[in-house]
Structures are given as structure tokens and as C-alpha cells.
Amino acid sequence: MTVKTFTPNQTTTLETPVKVLEESRNVNVDAQGTRIGFVSLGCPKNLVDSERILTQLRTEGYDVVPTYNDADLVIVNTCGFIDSAVQESLDTIGEALAENGRVIVTGCLGIKDDEIREVHPNVLAVTGPHAYEEVVNQVHTHLPKPAHNPFSDLIPDHGVKLTPRHYAYLKISEGCNHRCTFCIIPSMRGDLVSRSVGSILDEAKRLKAAGVNELLVISQDTSAYGVDLKHRTGFWDGMPVKTHIQQLSEKLGELDMWIRLHYVYPYPHVDDLIPLMNEGKILPYLDIPFQHANKRILKLMKRPGSADRTLERIKKWREICPQLIIRSTFIVGFPGETEEDFEELLDFIKEAQLDRVGCFAYSPVEGAKANDLPDPIAEDVKQERLARFMEVQSEISKARLQQRIGNEYQIVIDSVDAEGAVGRTYADAPEVDGVVHLNGVYHLKPGDKVWAEVIHCDEHDLWAILSESDDEDEVDE
């Protein structure tokens, strides 16, 4: 159930959900009339929404299948963040209609009901993002509720997961209070709504009990967690815990798991998270989208900061936590960006020496305020700047990886293929960063942790050999 006209690096869609659904394929011959095909597009935040919908459907006894022809109805959870993602979503809906004919659409693109129906008038229903109950109600309308025995069709406490057993995404809030001019997420998902600190920690505890050993903490704005609740004090295990990203991180760090923070807006209090990383309570990994370096462009984006101030913070962070890995994203070709502005951005990334970087050429997404700004950049100029940016960053990334050669790291195994085991260090988030290849190593399985010495790198990935202790089949649980 994948789209043939787009590749993953053109959109925000993850490969993992497709693989997990395929690997869990188990068509129930007695479930005819209640089989649901499911396609999850977009980012990890959308993936969590898919997991919640699937959990409810499975709880009610529906059978989830990974192909169109086995399904009595197909749900497409769409993405609408950038133009290529919108087109992927529309193509996927069309593919599902052609192959199956009965399709319910949900997700971020679902807020544009009229546009979807203009292209695909035969969809059964359209719902917006995180509209879990509405999606399930639409399923009830078009498929009968199955005969269901809750004692024989058990759903695990942690629900249905679209990730491998050893890692999971933990969404701590929904929506965003910022109004970045290039972004339409608030119009899709609304303002910030934080989960209670107790519910988050309960979920983390359930995931650990289910075998998860890495939590990827996500939201639209992770560092704003609790702002809407005025950081009130909650309770967990009978102890007070403040609804704040620092206190939440401290508690998560007590669970003896890898805790990785994503989508961290650069508030001043982010500085307080760095000592936790240095103490080993959470991974020394910071995913923080700077977006640009030029102060004027940042102001047009309605983003904080400037190159000098950001460089000072990065220097301070690395002094406190020398092993810190910084991932970021940037936009080039933003309306009004001059060649001098772009050169300032290149100077910034050369000085900052960020470990992992993604970059997008500005895309005029419908509804974004930036579309009304003067002096739009020609498409050929945007693409030329994107190529120059990535050429510079590729050299930086390779140099950063070369510094790891000769060092030993703990590797978590994600897969084993024809060439050997493939895993990640603490420095690598699944699907968005590089991997570590352990060529010729076949005795490991996903979720195993081993120590290995890095012997080679390119601009993205590492190659390593097992350390002596792990070379003797000793695997960390």
C-alpha cells in the first residue's frame, strides 16, 4: 500500500508503518466484512494518531490488513504540511479508490474537505486531524461492528504500535501556539493542548513493560509542554510532578530507557535540559529547528534568535555536554532572502558545525502567511541555494562522523539484512538520521544492544565492528 509516484525523501512520510503493517499481516478468514486497510502518511505525530485509531478499531474487533484487495474499507491518514506531501496524500487516496473503491480520509489534509472531494468525489467520508472518534464513527456507518470477544481478541495495554517493538513515539501535546509565517499546522491542529503529566508517564511505563527501550518524545512544540496549563503540578506514583518539559524529562529519565527529544523550539529554558543530558538522564540529542540565521529573515518567519546568539548558546551547550548531538532544519529561498542573507546562513552552518541537518526550499503552502510577503524567490534560485547548502552541510556531517572513527558506541539493532545487522547510536534517530552497519553480523535481532567500534564513515552512515566482549555473542538486554 505504497504510492509509486513519490519517494520517501520527497515527503514527510515514514517507511516504518508500512513495514510494521506488512510484517503483522494476518488476514482472518472469518473477519470478512470487517477488514480495514490502513495507510499512515506523514510525520511521527501523524503516526501516533494512526496508532490511536488502529487501537480503537482493533479493540472493537475489526481486522487490520496491509493490502487494498483484502480490505472491505480503506482509511488514509493524510499529511498536508508541504506541497509534495499534499500531492502524495491525494495520489494515495486515488490509488486506494482505484484498488478498493471504499475510502475514508482523515489527517491534516482532511481540513480541506472541499479540495479533496473536488479531486476525489467518491470518498466515503473526510475528517480532520486527531479526530479519532469521528473516524471510528464513520467506520461504524460503512462497516458493521464485528462480533467481538474481548477475552480472545486481546489488545496489549500499550495499544497498537506502528513501530518496531523496541522503540516508540511518545506524543506529549497537540497543536502549537506559534504563528510561523511558513507553517499552517496551527490552522490544522489548533493551539497547544498538553497532556497531563501523569498520563504521559503512565504510557511510558506501559511501553517499557511491553519491551520498548527507546522513547522518542514528540509534539508540535515539545519545549512548550505545559504552557497552556500554566505548568501546574500534577501527580504520578503519588509524587508531585510539574507539567514542564524539564520535570517531565527528569521523570522519564528515571525509567532506564533511551529518551530522545524532538521538535524542541529554542526557548531559553532549553538550556536547562543540557545538564540532564550530560548526567545521562536523557540522551544528549537535541532536535531543534533553527530555520535560518539571518535576523531579518527570522523576523519575517516570526521565529526567534539570530546567528550570534544561537552560536553562543550552541557553544555553551557543548561546554556543558561535550557529547551533545544537534539536529536542525532550515529553509532556503524564503521570500525576501537575498544572496547576502543566504551567505550568512552558510557562514552560520560552517561555524555551528551541526551534526545532522535537513533543509527545504521554501514552498508556498496554501494558507501560509509568508505567501503574501514581497520579493518571492525564483524556483531555480531556490533549488540552486538548496544544492549549495546541502553540499556545505554534507562536508560538515562527514567531518563530524569521521571524528567518531576509532571510538566505541552502544548500538541498538533495528534490522538484519543480507549484508548484516543495521543499527543506531544515541546520535541517530530512526529514519531521519544515519545508521551503523555491522557487516557480516547475523546473530543479532531488532532491539538488541551491543558495543561496537566505528571503523569507517561516509557523509551519512557509519560502519563498525563488534567490540571484543560483544564479539563473543554477549548481547545487552
Short mmCIF file of C-alpha atoms in Angstrom, two decimals:
data_model
loop_
_atom_site.label_atom_id
_atom_site.label_comp_id
_atom_site.label_asym_id
_atom_site.label_seq_id
_atom_site.Cartn_x
_atom_site.Cartn_y
_atom_site.Cartn_z
CA MET A 1 0.00 0.00 0.00
CA THR A 2 2.66 2.48 -1.03
CA VAL A 3 2.49 5.28 -3.55
CA LYS A 4 4.53 4.65 -6.67
CA THR A 5 4.96 8.25 -7.82
CA PHE A 6 6.75 9.60 -4.75
CA THR A 7 9.85 8.56 -2.84
CA PRO A 8 10.07 8.96 0.97
CA ASN A 9 12.69 11.71 0.86
CA GLN A 10 10.28 13.93 -1.09
CA THR A 11 7.72 13.99 1.70
CA THR A 12 7.47 13.66 5.45
CA THR A 13 6.18 10.09 5.31
CA LEU A 14 7.96 7.40 7.33
CA GLU A 15 8.66 3.93 5.94
CA THR A 16 8.24 2.10 9.25
CA PRO A 17 4.40 1.96 9.42
CA VAL A 18 4.21 0.20 6.06
CA LYS A 19 6.79 -2.37 7.16
CA VAL A 20 5.14 -3.00 10.52
CA LEU A 21 1.71 -3.45 8.97
CA GLU A 22 3.13 -5.85 6.40
CA GLU A 23 5.06 -7.86 8.99
CA SER A 24 1.97 -8.15 11.19
CA ARG A 25 -0.17 -9.34 8.32
CA ASN A 26 -2.60 -11.98 9.49
CA VAL A 27 -5.79 -11.97 7.43
CA ASN A 28 -8.61 -13.53 9.44
CA VAL A 29 -10.74 -15.63 7.08
CA ASP A 30 -13.66 -15.29 9.48
CA ALA A 31 -13.45 -11.47 9.52
CA GLN A 32 -14.87 -10.89 6.04
CA GLY A 33 -16.90 -7.69 6.00
CA THR A 34 -14.91 -6.10 8.84
CA ARG A 35 -11.41 -5.85 7.36
CA ILE A 36 -9.84 -2.41 7.25
CA GLY A 37 -6.86 -1.38 5.16
CA PHE A 38 -4.81 1.43 6.64
CA VAL A 39 -2.29 3.88 5.16
CA SER A 40 -0.39 6.19 7.51
CA LEU A 41 1.31 9.12 5.76
CA GLY A 42 3.28 12.00 7.19
CA CYS A 43 5.43 12.59 10.25
CA PRO A 44 5.72 10.75 13.60
CA LYS A 45 2.98 12.96 15.06
CA ASN A 46 0.60 11.63 12.41
CA LEU A 47 1.85 8.11 13.07
CA VAL A 48 0.76 8.40 16.72
CA ASP A 49 -2.71 9.45 15.55
CA SER A 50 -2.78 6.35 13.32
CA GLU A 51 -1.82 4.16 16.26
CA ARG A 52 -4.68 5.55 18.34
CA ILE A 53 -7.25 4.97 15.58
CA LEU A 54 -5.97 1.43 14.96
CA THR A 55 -6.05 0.64 18.68
CA GLN A 56 -9.71 1.61 18.91
CA LEU A 57 -10.62 -0.35 15.78
CA ARG A 58 -8.76 -3.43 16.95
CA THR A 59 -10.36 -3.10 20.39
CA GLU A 60 -13.75 -3.26 18.69
CA GLY A 61 -12.71 -6.39 16.80
CA TYR A 62 -12.01 -5.02 13.32
CA ASP A 63 -9.24 -6.81 11.44
CA VAL A 64 -6.50 -4.51 10.06
CA VAL A 65 -4.93 -5.68 6.79
CA PRO A 66 -1.97 -4.21 4.85
CA THR A 67 -3.33 -4.54 1.30
CA TYR A 68 -6.20 -3.00 -0.62
CA ASN A 69 -7.63 -6.21 -2.06
CA ASP A 70 -8.04 -7.86 1.36
CA ALA A 71 -9.85 -4.84 2.80
CA ASP A 72 -13.55 -4.06 2.96
CA LEU A 73 -12.72 -0.38 3.51
CA VAL A 74 -9.52 1.70 3.48
CA ILE A 75 -8.56 4.57 5.82
CA VAL A 76 -5.93 7.03 4.56
CA ASN A 77 -4.36 9.21 7.26
CA THR A 78 -3.07 12.15 5.24
CA CYS A 79 -0.38 14.81 5.54
CA GLY A 80 -0.80 18.41 4.38
CA PHE A 81 2.41 20.05 5.59
CA ILE A 82 4.14 20.75 2.27
CA ASP A 83 3.02 20.62 -1.36
CA SER A 84 4.71 17.31 -2.13
CA ALA A 85 3.06 15.76 0.93
CA VAL A 86 -0.34 17.06 -0.18
CA GLN A 87 0.19 15.55 -3.62
CA GLU A 88 1.30 12.25 -2.07
CA SER A 89 -1.87 12.21 0.02
CA LEU A 90 -4.10 12.91 -2.98
CA ASP A 91 -2.31 10.25 -5.03
CA THR A 92 -2.70 7.73 -2.22
CA ILE A 93 -6.42 8.45 -1.93
CA GLY A 94 -6.74 7.97 -5.68
CA GLU A 95 -4.79 4.73 -5.56
CA ALA A 96 -6.98 3.41 -2.73
CA LEU A 97 -10.14 4.34 -4.62
CA ALA A 98 -8.88 2.65 -7.78
CA GLU A 99 -7.83 -0.53 -6.00
CA ASN A 100 -10.59 -0.77 -3.39
CA GLY A 101 -13.26 1.85 -4.01
CA ARG A 102 -14.30 2.44 -0.38
CA VAL A 103 -12.12 5.08 1.29
CA ILE A 104 -12.31 7.22 4.44
CA VAL A 105 -9.89 10.16 4.58
CA THR A 106 -8.54 11.62 7.82
CA GLY A 107 -5.49 13.58 8.99
CA CYS A 108 -4.11 17.05 8.32
CA LEU A 109 -5.31 17.31 4.72
CA GLY A 110 -8.79 16.44 5.98
CA ILE A 111 -9.41 20.06 6.94
CA LYS A 112 -9.67 20.74 3.19
CA ASP A 113 -12.79 18.65 2.63
CA ASP A 114 -13.88 20.57 -0.49
CA GLU A 115 -10.47 20.28 -2.16
CA ILE A 116 -10.28 16.54 -1.51
CA ARG A 117 -13.78 15.96 -2.87
CA GLU A 118 -13.06 18.12 -5.90
CA VAL A 119 -10.31 15.66 -6.86
CA HIS A 120 -11.88 12.53 -5.38
CA PRO A 121 -15.67 12.98 -5.09
CA ASN A 122 -16.27 9.30 -4.31
CA VAL A 123 -14.58 9.14 -0.91
CA LEU A 124 -16.95 7.90 1.78
CA ALA A 125 -16.03 10.50 4.40
CA VAL A 126 -13.44 13.14 5.27
CA THR A 127 -12.35 14.02 8.81
CA GLY A 128 -9.64 16.33 10.14
CA PRO A 129 -6.52 15.62 12.23
CA HIS A 130 -6.72 13.78 15.57
CA ALA A 131 -10.48 13.24 15.01
CA TYR A 132 -10.29 9.73 16.46
CA GLU A 133 -13.93 9.29 17.46
CA GLU A 134 -15.21 10.74 14.19
CA VAL A 135 -13.09 8.33 12.15
CA VAL A 136 -14.33 5.35 14.14
CA ASN A 137 -17.93 6.56 13.84
CA GLN A 138 -17.53 6.76 10.07
CA VAL A 139 -16.23 3.19 10.07
CA HIS A 140 -19.35 2.14 12.02
CA THR A 141 -21.50 3.85 9.35
CA HIS A 142 -19.93 1.95 6.47
CA LEU A 143 -18.92 -1.36 8.05
CA PRO A 144 -20.85 -3.44 10.57
CA LYS A 145 -19.38 -3.83 14.02
CA PRO A 146 -17.82 -7.29 14.18
CA ALA A 147 -18.78 -9.98 16.62
CA HIS A 148 -16.04 -9.47 19.16
CA ASN A 149 -14.85 -11.43 22.15
CA PRO A 150 -12.63 -9.12 24.24
CA PHE A 151 -11.20 -12.11 26.08
CA SER A 152 -9.94 -13.87 22.94
CA ASP A 153 -9.03 -10.78 20.88
CA LEU A 154 -6.80 -9.06 23.40
CA ILE A 155 -5.11 -5.71 22.70
CA PRO A 156 -1.92 -5.02 24.68
CA ASP A 157 -2.03 -2.31 27.34
CA HIS A 158 0.14 -0.03 25.21
CA GLY A 159 -2.22 -0.37 22.23
CA VAL A 160 -1.35 -0.94 18.58
CA LYS A 161 2.08 0.35 17.58
CA LEU A 162 3.35 1.10 14.07
CA THR A 163 6.98 0.97 15.14
CA PRO A 164 9.25 -1.98 15.93
CA ARG A 165 8.88 -3.39 19.42
CA HIS A 166 12.00 -1.72 20.80
CA TYR A 167 11.14 1.94 20.17
CA ALA A 168 8.02 4.10 20.23
CA TYR A 169 6.91 7.68 19.77
CA LEU A 170 5.51 9.40 22.85
CA LYS A 171 3.32 12.40 21.98
CA ILE A 172 3.10 14.84 24.90
CA SER A 173 0.92 17.59 23.43
CA GLU A 174 -1.10 18.58 20.41
CA GLY A 175 -1.23 21.85 18.48
CA CYS A 176 1.01 24.91 18.58
CA ASN A 177 0.76 28.50 19.87
CA HIS A 178 3.28 29.91 17.40
CA ARG A 179 2.33 31.54 14.14
CA CYS A 180 5.41 30.97 11.99
CA THR A 181 4.57 32.52 8.65
CA PHE A 182 5.67 29.48 6.62
CA CYS A 183 3.59 26.99 8.65
CA ILE A 184 -0.11 26.06 8.62
CA ILE A 185 -0.01 23.49 11.45
CA PRO A 186 -1.96 25.70 13.94
CA SER A 187 -4.77 26.06 11.41
CA MET A 188 -4.82 22.28 11.05
CA ARG A 189 -4.28 21.15 14.63
CA GLY A 190 -5.17 24.18 16.72
CA ASP A 191 -3.40 25.78 19.67
CA LEU A 192 -1.26 23.92 22.19
CA VAL A 193 -3.05 21.33 24.30
CA SER A 194 -0.75 19.48 26.72
CA ARG A 195 -1.46 16.03 28.08
CA SER A 196 -1.44 15.55 31.83
CA VAL A 197 1.99 14.63 33.12
CA GLY A 198 0.58 11.53 34.82
CA SER A 199 -0.95 10.15 31.62
CA ILE A 200 2.33 10.60 29.76
CA LEU A 201 4.37 8.83 32.43
CA ASP A 202 1.79 6.05 32.69
CA GLU A 203 2.06 5.48 28.94
CA ALA A 204 5.86 5.49 29.13
CA LYS A 205 5.74 2.90 31.89
CA ARG A 206 3.37 0.68 29.84
CA LEU A 207 5.64 0.94 26.82
CA LYS A 208 8.66 -0.08 28.86
CA ALA A 209 6.78 -3.09 30.21
CA ALA A 210 5.98 -4.04 26.59
CA GLY A 211 9.67 -4.16 25.66
CA VAL A 212 10.27 -0.61 24.42
CA ASN A 213 13.74 0.66 25.31
CA GLU A 214 13.76 3.96 23.39
CA LEU A 215 11.15 6.72 23.63
CA LEU A 216 11.06 9.46 21.01
CA VAL A 217 9.29 12.39 22.67
CA ILE A 218 7.31 14.39 20.10
CA SER A 219 4.77 17.19 19.71
CA GLN A 220 4.41 20.25 17.51
CA ASP A 221 6.42 22.21 20.12
CA THR A 222 7.97 19.92 22.71
CA SER A 223 9.64 22.61 24.80
CA ALA A 224 6.30 24.43 25.23
CA TYR A 225 4.86 21.45 27.08
CA GLY A 226 2.65 22.65 29.94
CA VAL A 227 2.45 26.32 28.92
CA ASP A 228 -1.31 26.05 28.36
CA LEU A 229 -1.70 24.51 31.83
CA LYS A 230 0.48 27.20 33.41
CA HIS A 231 2.91 24.42 34.36
CA ARG A 232 0.60 23.25 37.12
CA THR A 233 1.74 20.46 39.42
CA GLY A 234 0.36 17.01 38.67
CA PHE A 235 0.95 13.69 40.39
CA TRP A 236 2.42 10.38 39.35
CA ASP A 237 3.02 7.39 41.60
CA GLY A 238 1.91 9.56 44.50
CA MET A 239 4.64 12.16 43.86
CA PRO A 240 4.18 15.75 42.64
CA VAL A 241 5.49 16.41 39.12
CA LYS A 242 5.35 19.81 37.46
CA THR A 243 3.79 19.95 33.97
CA HIS A 244 7.02 21.19 32.41
CA ILE A 245 9.42 19.66 29.90
CA GLN A 246 12.33 19.72 32.36
CA GLN A 247 10.48 17.90 35.14
CA LEU A 248 8.88 15.50 32.64
CA SER A 249 12.32 14.73 31.20
CA GLU A 250 13.70 14.10 34.68
CA LYS A 251 10.94 11.58 35.42
CA LEU A 252 11.27 9.87 32.05
CA GLY A 253 14.99 9.64 32.69
CA GLU A 254 14.30 7.50 35.77
CA LEU A 255 12.77 4.73 33.63
CA ASP A 256 16.15 3.43 32.40
CA MET A 257 15.35 3.91 28.71
CA TRP A 258 16.77 5.97 25.88
CA ILE A 259 14.80 9.26 25.96
CA ARG A 260 15.16 11.33 22.79
CA LEU A 261 13.66 14.83 22.42
CA HIS A 262 12.32 16.00 19.06
CA TYR A 263 10.91 19.31 17.74
CA VAL A 264 12.31 21.48 20.52
CA TYR A 265 11.55 25.16 19.96
CA PRO A 266 14.55 27.24 21.12
CA TYR A 267 13.10 28.77 24.28
CA PRO A 268 15.61 29.98 26.91
CA HIS A 269 14.67 27.13 29.26
CA VAL A 270 16.03 24.62 26.74
CA ASP A 271 19.39 25.50 28.31
CA ASP A 272 18.20 23.71 31.47
CA LEU A 273 17.82 20.42 29.59
CA ILE A 274 21.51 20.20 28.69
CA PRO A 275 22.73 19.26 32.20
CA LEU A 276 20.19 16.39 32.20
CA MET A 277 21.81 15.15 29.01
CA ASN A 278 25.28 15.43 30.45
CA GLU A 279 24.17 13.45 33.51
CA GLY A 280 22.85 10.67 31.28
CA LYS A 281 19.22 11.10 32.32
CA ILE A 282 18.12 11.69 28.74
CA LEU A 283 20.04 11.21 25.50
CA PRO A 284 22.47 14.02 24.61
CA TYR A 285 20.50 14.63 21.43
CA LEU A 286 18.70 17.86 20.63
CA ASP A 287 16.38 18.22 17.63
CA ILE A 288 15.92 21.98 17.42
CA PRO A 289 14.72 23.66 14.18
CA PHE A 290 16.61 26.94 13.80
CA GLN A 291 15.16 27.56 10.28
CA HIS A 292 17.59 30.37 9.37
CA ALA A 293 20.44 32.54 10.70
CA ASN A 294 19.72 35.99 9.32
CA LYS A 295 17.84 38.13 11.84
CA ARG A 296 15.68 39.89 9.23
CA ILE A 297 14.60 36.60 7.64
CA LEU A 298 13.86 35.11 11.06
CA LYS A 299 11.70 38.12 11.83
CA LEU A 300 9.80 37.62 8.57
CA MET A 301 9.34 33.99 9.58
CA LYS A 302 8.20 35.08 13.06
CA ARG A 303 10.96 32.96 14.55
CA PRO A 304 13.25 33.94 17.44
CA GLY A 305 17.00 34.33 17.50
CA SER A 306 19.95 35.49 15.46
CA ALA A 307 23.16 33.84 14.31
CA ASP A 308 25.41 35.31 17.01
CA ARG A 309 23.08 34.49 19.88
CA THR A 310 22.45 30.97 18.60
CA LEU A 311 26.16 30.29 18.16
CA GLU A 312 26.78 31.42 21.74
CA ARG A 313 24.13 29.01 23.01
CA ILE A 314 25.50 26.11 20.98
CA LYS A 315 28.99 26.78 22.34
CA LYS A 316 27.64 26.85 25.89
CA TRP A 317 25.67 23.64 25.37
CA ARG A 318 28.74 21.80 24.11
CA GLU A 319 30.83 23.07 27.01
CA ILE A 320 28.26 21.62 29.43
CA CYS A 321 27.70 18.41 27.43
CA PRO A 322 30.61 17.66 25.05
CA GLN A 323 28.90 14.54 23.61
CA LEU A 324 25.81 16.55 22.55
CA ILE A 325 24.41 15.83 19.08
CA ILE A 326 22.45 18.66 17.48
CA ARG A 327 19.96 18.08 14.66
CA SER A 328 18.26 21.02 12.96
CA THR A 329 16.24 22.05 9.92
CA PHE A 330 16.47 25.14 7.72
CA ILE A 331 14.54 26.84 4.95
CA VAL A 332 16.28 28.45 1.97
CA GLY A 333 14.67 30.65 -0.65
CA PHE A 334 12.27 32.26 1.80
CA PRO A 335 10.57 35.38 0.33
CA GLY A 336 12.92 38.32 0.54
CA GLU A 337 16.06 36.21 1.11
CA THR A 338 18.96 37.97 -0.61
CA GLU A 339 22.21 36.34 -1.68
CA GLU A 340 23.85 38.06 1.31
CA ASP A 341 21.24 36.58 3.65
CA PHE A 342 21.88 33.14 2.22
CA GLU A 343 25.66 33.55 2.54
CA GLU A 344 25.11 34.45 6.20
CA LEU A 345 23.25 31.17 6.60
CA LEU A 346 26.14 29.26 5.01
CA ASP A 347 28.59 31.02 7.33
CA PHE A 348 26.40 30.06 10.26
CA ILE A 349 26.32 26.33 9.50
CA LYS A 350 30.07 26.33 8.92
CA GLU A 351 30.56 27.91 12.35
CA ALA A 352 27.87 25.91 14.15
CA GLN A 353 29.11 22.51 12.90
CA LEU A 354 25.73 20.87 13.44
CA ASP A 355 25.74 17.08 13.34
CA ARG A 356 22.54 16.43 11.40
CA VAL A 357 20.72 18.93 9.20
CA GLY A 358 17.68 18.87 6.97
CA CYS A 359 16.90 21.65 4.53
CA PHE A 360 13.85 22.60 2.47
CA ALA A 361 13.45 25.04 -0.36
CA TYR A 362 10.59 27.33 0.63
CA SER A 363 7.27 26.03 -0.63
CA PRO A 364 4.26 28.41 -0.78
CA VAL A 365 1.82 26.15 1.04
CA GLU A 366 -1.76 27.32 0.67
CA GLY A 367 -2.83 29.31 3.73
CA ALA A 368 0.68 30.27 4.90
CA LYS A 369 1.13 33.97 5.72
CA ALA A 370 4.55 34.00 4.05
CA ASN A 371 2.86 33.65 0.67
CA ASP A 372 1.83 37.31 0.94
CA LEU A 373 5.37 38.57 1.56
CA PRO A 374 7.05 40.59 -1.21
CA ASP A 375 10.07 39.54 -3.26
CA PRO A 376 9.43 35.82 -3.80
CA ILE A 377 12.46 33.84 -4.88
CA ALA A 378 12.54 32.20 -8.31
CA GLU A 379 12.32 28.40 -8.20
CA ASP A 380 15.67 27.89 -9.96
CA VAL A 381 17.36 30.15 -7.40
CA LYS A 382 15.74 28.25 -4.51
CA GLN A 383 16.95 24.93 -5.88
CA GLU A 384 20.45 26.29 -6.51
CA ARG A 385 20.66 27.55 -2.92
CA LEU A 386 19.34 24.25 -1.60
CA ALA A 387 22.05 22.38 -3.52
CA ARG A 388 24.79 24.72 -2.24
CA PHE A 389 23.52 24.44 1.32
CA MET A 390 23.46 20.64 1.25
CA GLU A 391 26.91 20.49 -0.36
CA VAL A 392 28.37 22.50 2.53
CA GLN A 393 26.45 20.56 5.18
CA SER A 394 27.42 17.18 3.67
CA GLU A 395 31.07 18.03 4.20
CA ILE A 396 30.35 19.13 7.77
CA SER A 397 28.37 15.96 8.51
CA LYS A 398 31.10 13.74 7.10
CA ALA A 399 33.77 15.54 9.13
CA ARG A 400 31.67 15.16 12.29
CA LEU A 401 31.23 11.45 11.62
CA GLN A 402 34.95 10.98 10.94
CA GLN A 403 35.61 12.14 14.50
CA ARG A 404 33.83 9.00 15.70
CA ILE A 405 36.17 6.59 13.91
CA GLY A 406 38.12 4.56 16.47
CA ASN A 407 35.57 5.16 19.24
CA GLU A 408 33.23 2.57 20.73
CA TYR A 409 29.49 3.15 21.00
CA GLN A 410 26.48 1.23 22.16
CA ILE A 411 24.40 0.28 19.14
CA VAL A 412 20.70 -0.59 19.17
CA ILE A 413 19.86 -3.01 16.35
CA ASP A 414 16.93 -2.08 14.10
CA SER A 415 17.17 -4.77 11.42
CA VAL A 416 19.27 -7.55 9.91
CA ASP A 417 19.55 -7.77 6.14
CA ALA A 418 21.64 -9.67 3.60
CA GLU A 419 24.78 -7.69 4.50
CA GLY A 420 24.43 -7.93 8.27
CA ALA A 421 22.97 -6.03 11.22
CA VAL A 422 21.93 -2.38 10.93
CA GLY A 423 21.54 -0.19 13.99
CA ARG A 424 21.92 3.24 15.53
CA THR A 425 23.93 5.01 18.21
CA TYR A 426 22.48 7.52 20.66
CA ALA A 427 23.29 10.11 17.99
CA ASP A 428 20.84 8.70 15.44
CA ALA A 429 17.05 8.90 15.47
CA PRO A 430 15.24 6.29 13.37
CA GLU A 431 14.57 7.19 9.72
CA VAL A 432 15.73 10.81 9.96
CA ASP A 433 19.42 10.27 10.77
CA GLY A 434 22.09 7.83 9.63
CA VAL A 435 22.66 4.22 10.63
CA VAL A 436 25.51 1.97 11.72
CA HIS A 437 26.32 -1.03 9.52
CA LEU A 438 27.69 -4.16 11.18
CA ASN A 439 28.51 -6.11 8.02
CA GLY A 440 28.70 -9.88 8.41
CA VAL A 441 26.93 -9.87 11.80
CA TYR A 442 23.79 -12.01 11.58
CA HIS A 443 23.20 -13.39 15.07
CA LEU A 444 21.56 -10.23 16.42
CA LYS A 445 17.88 -9.28 16.35
CA PRO A 446 15.98 -5.96 16.46
CA GLY A 447 16.12 -4.41 19.90
CA ASP A 448 19.46 -5.96 20.88
CA LYS A 449 22.12 -3.57 22.14
CA VAL A 450 25.79 -4.21 21.50
CA TRP A 451 29.06 -2.30 21.75
CA ALA A 452 30.96 -1.69 18.53
CA GLU A 453 33.98 0.26 17.30
CA VAL A 454 33.50 2.63 14.37
CA ILE A 455 35.92 1.90 11.51
CA HIS A 456 34.55 3.87 8.55
CA CYS A 457 32.03 6.54 7.55
CA ASP A 458 30.56 8.43 4.63
CA GLU A 459 28.58 11.69 4.88
CA HIS A 460 25.56 9.90 6.38
CA ASP A 461 26.34 6.49 7.87
CA LEU A 462 28.90 4.63 9.97
CA TRP A 463 30.45 1.15 9.65
CA ALA A 464 31.58 -0.65 12.77
CA ILE A 465 32.87 -3.96 14.11
CA LEU A 466 31.74 -5.60 17.32
CA SER A 467 33.84 -4.90 20.38
CA GLU A 468 35.62 -7.90 21.85
CA SER A 469 33.04 -8.55 24.58
CA ASP A 470 30.10 -8.42 22.17
CA ASP A 471 32.01 -10.39 19.52
CA GLU A 472 31.58 -13.35 21.85
CA ASP A 473 27.78 -13.27 21.40
CA GLU A 474 27.23 -11.26 24.56
CA VAL A 475 24.23 -9.05 23.90
CA ASP A 476 22.93 -6.33 26.23
CA GLU A 477 19.27 -6.76 27.04
#
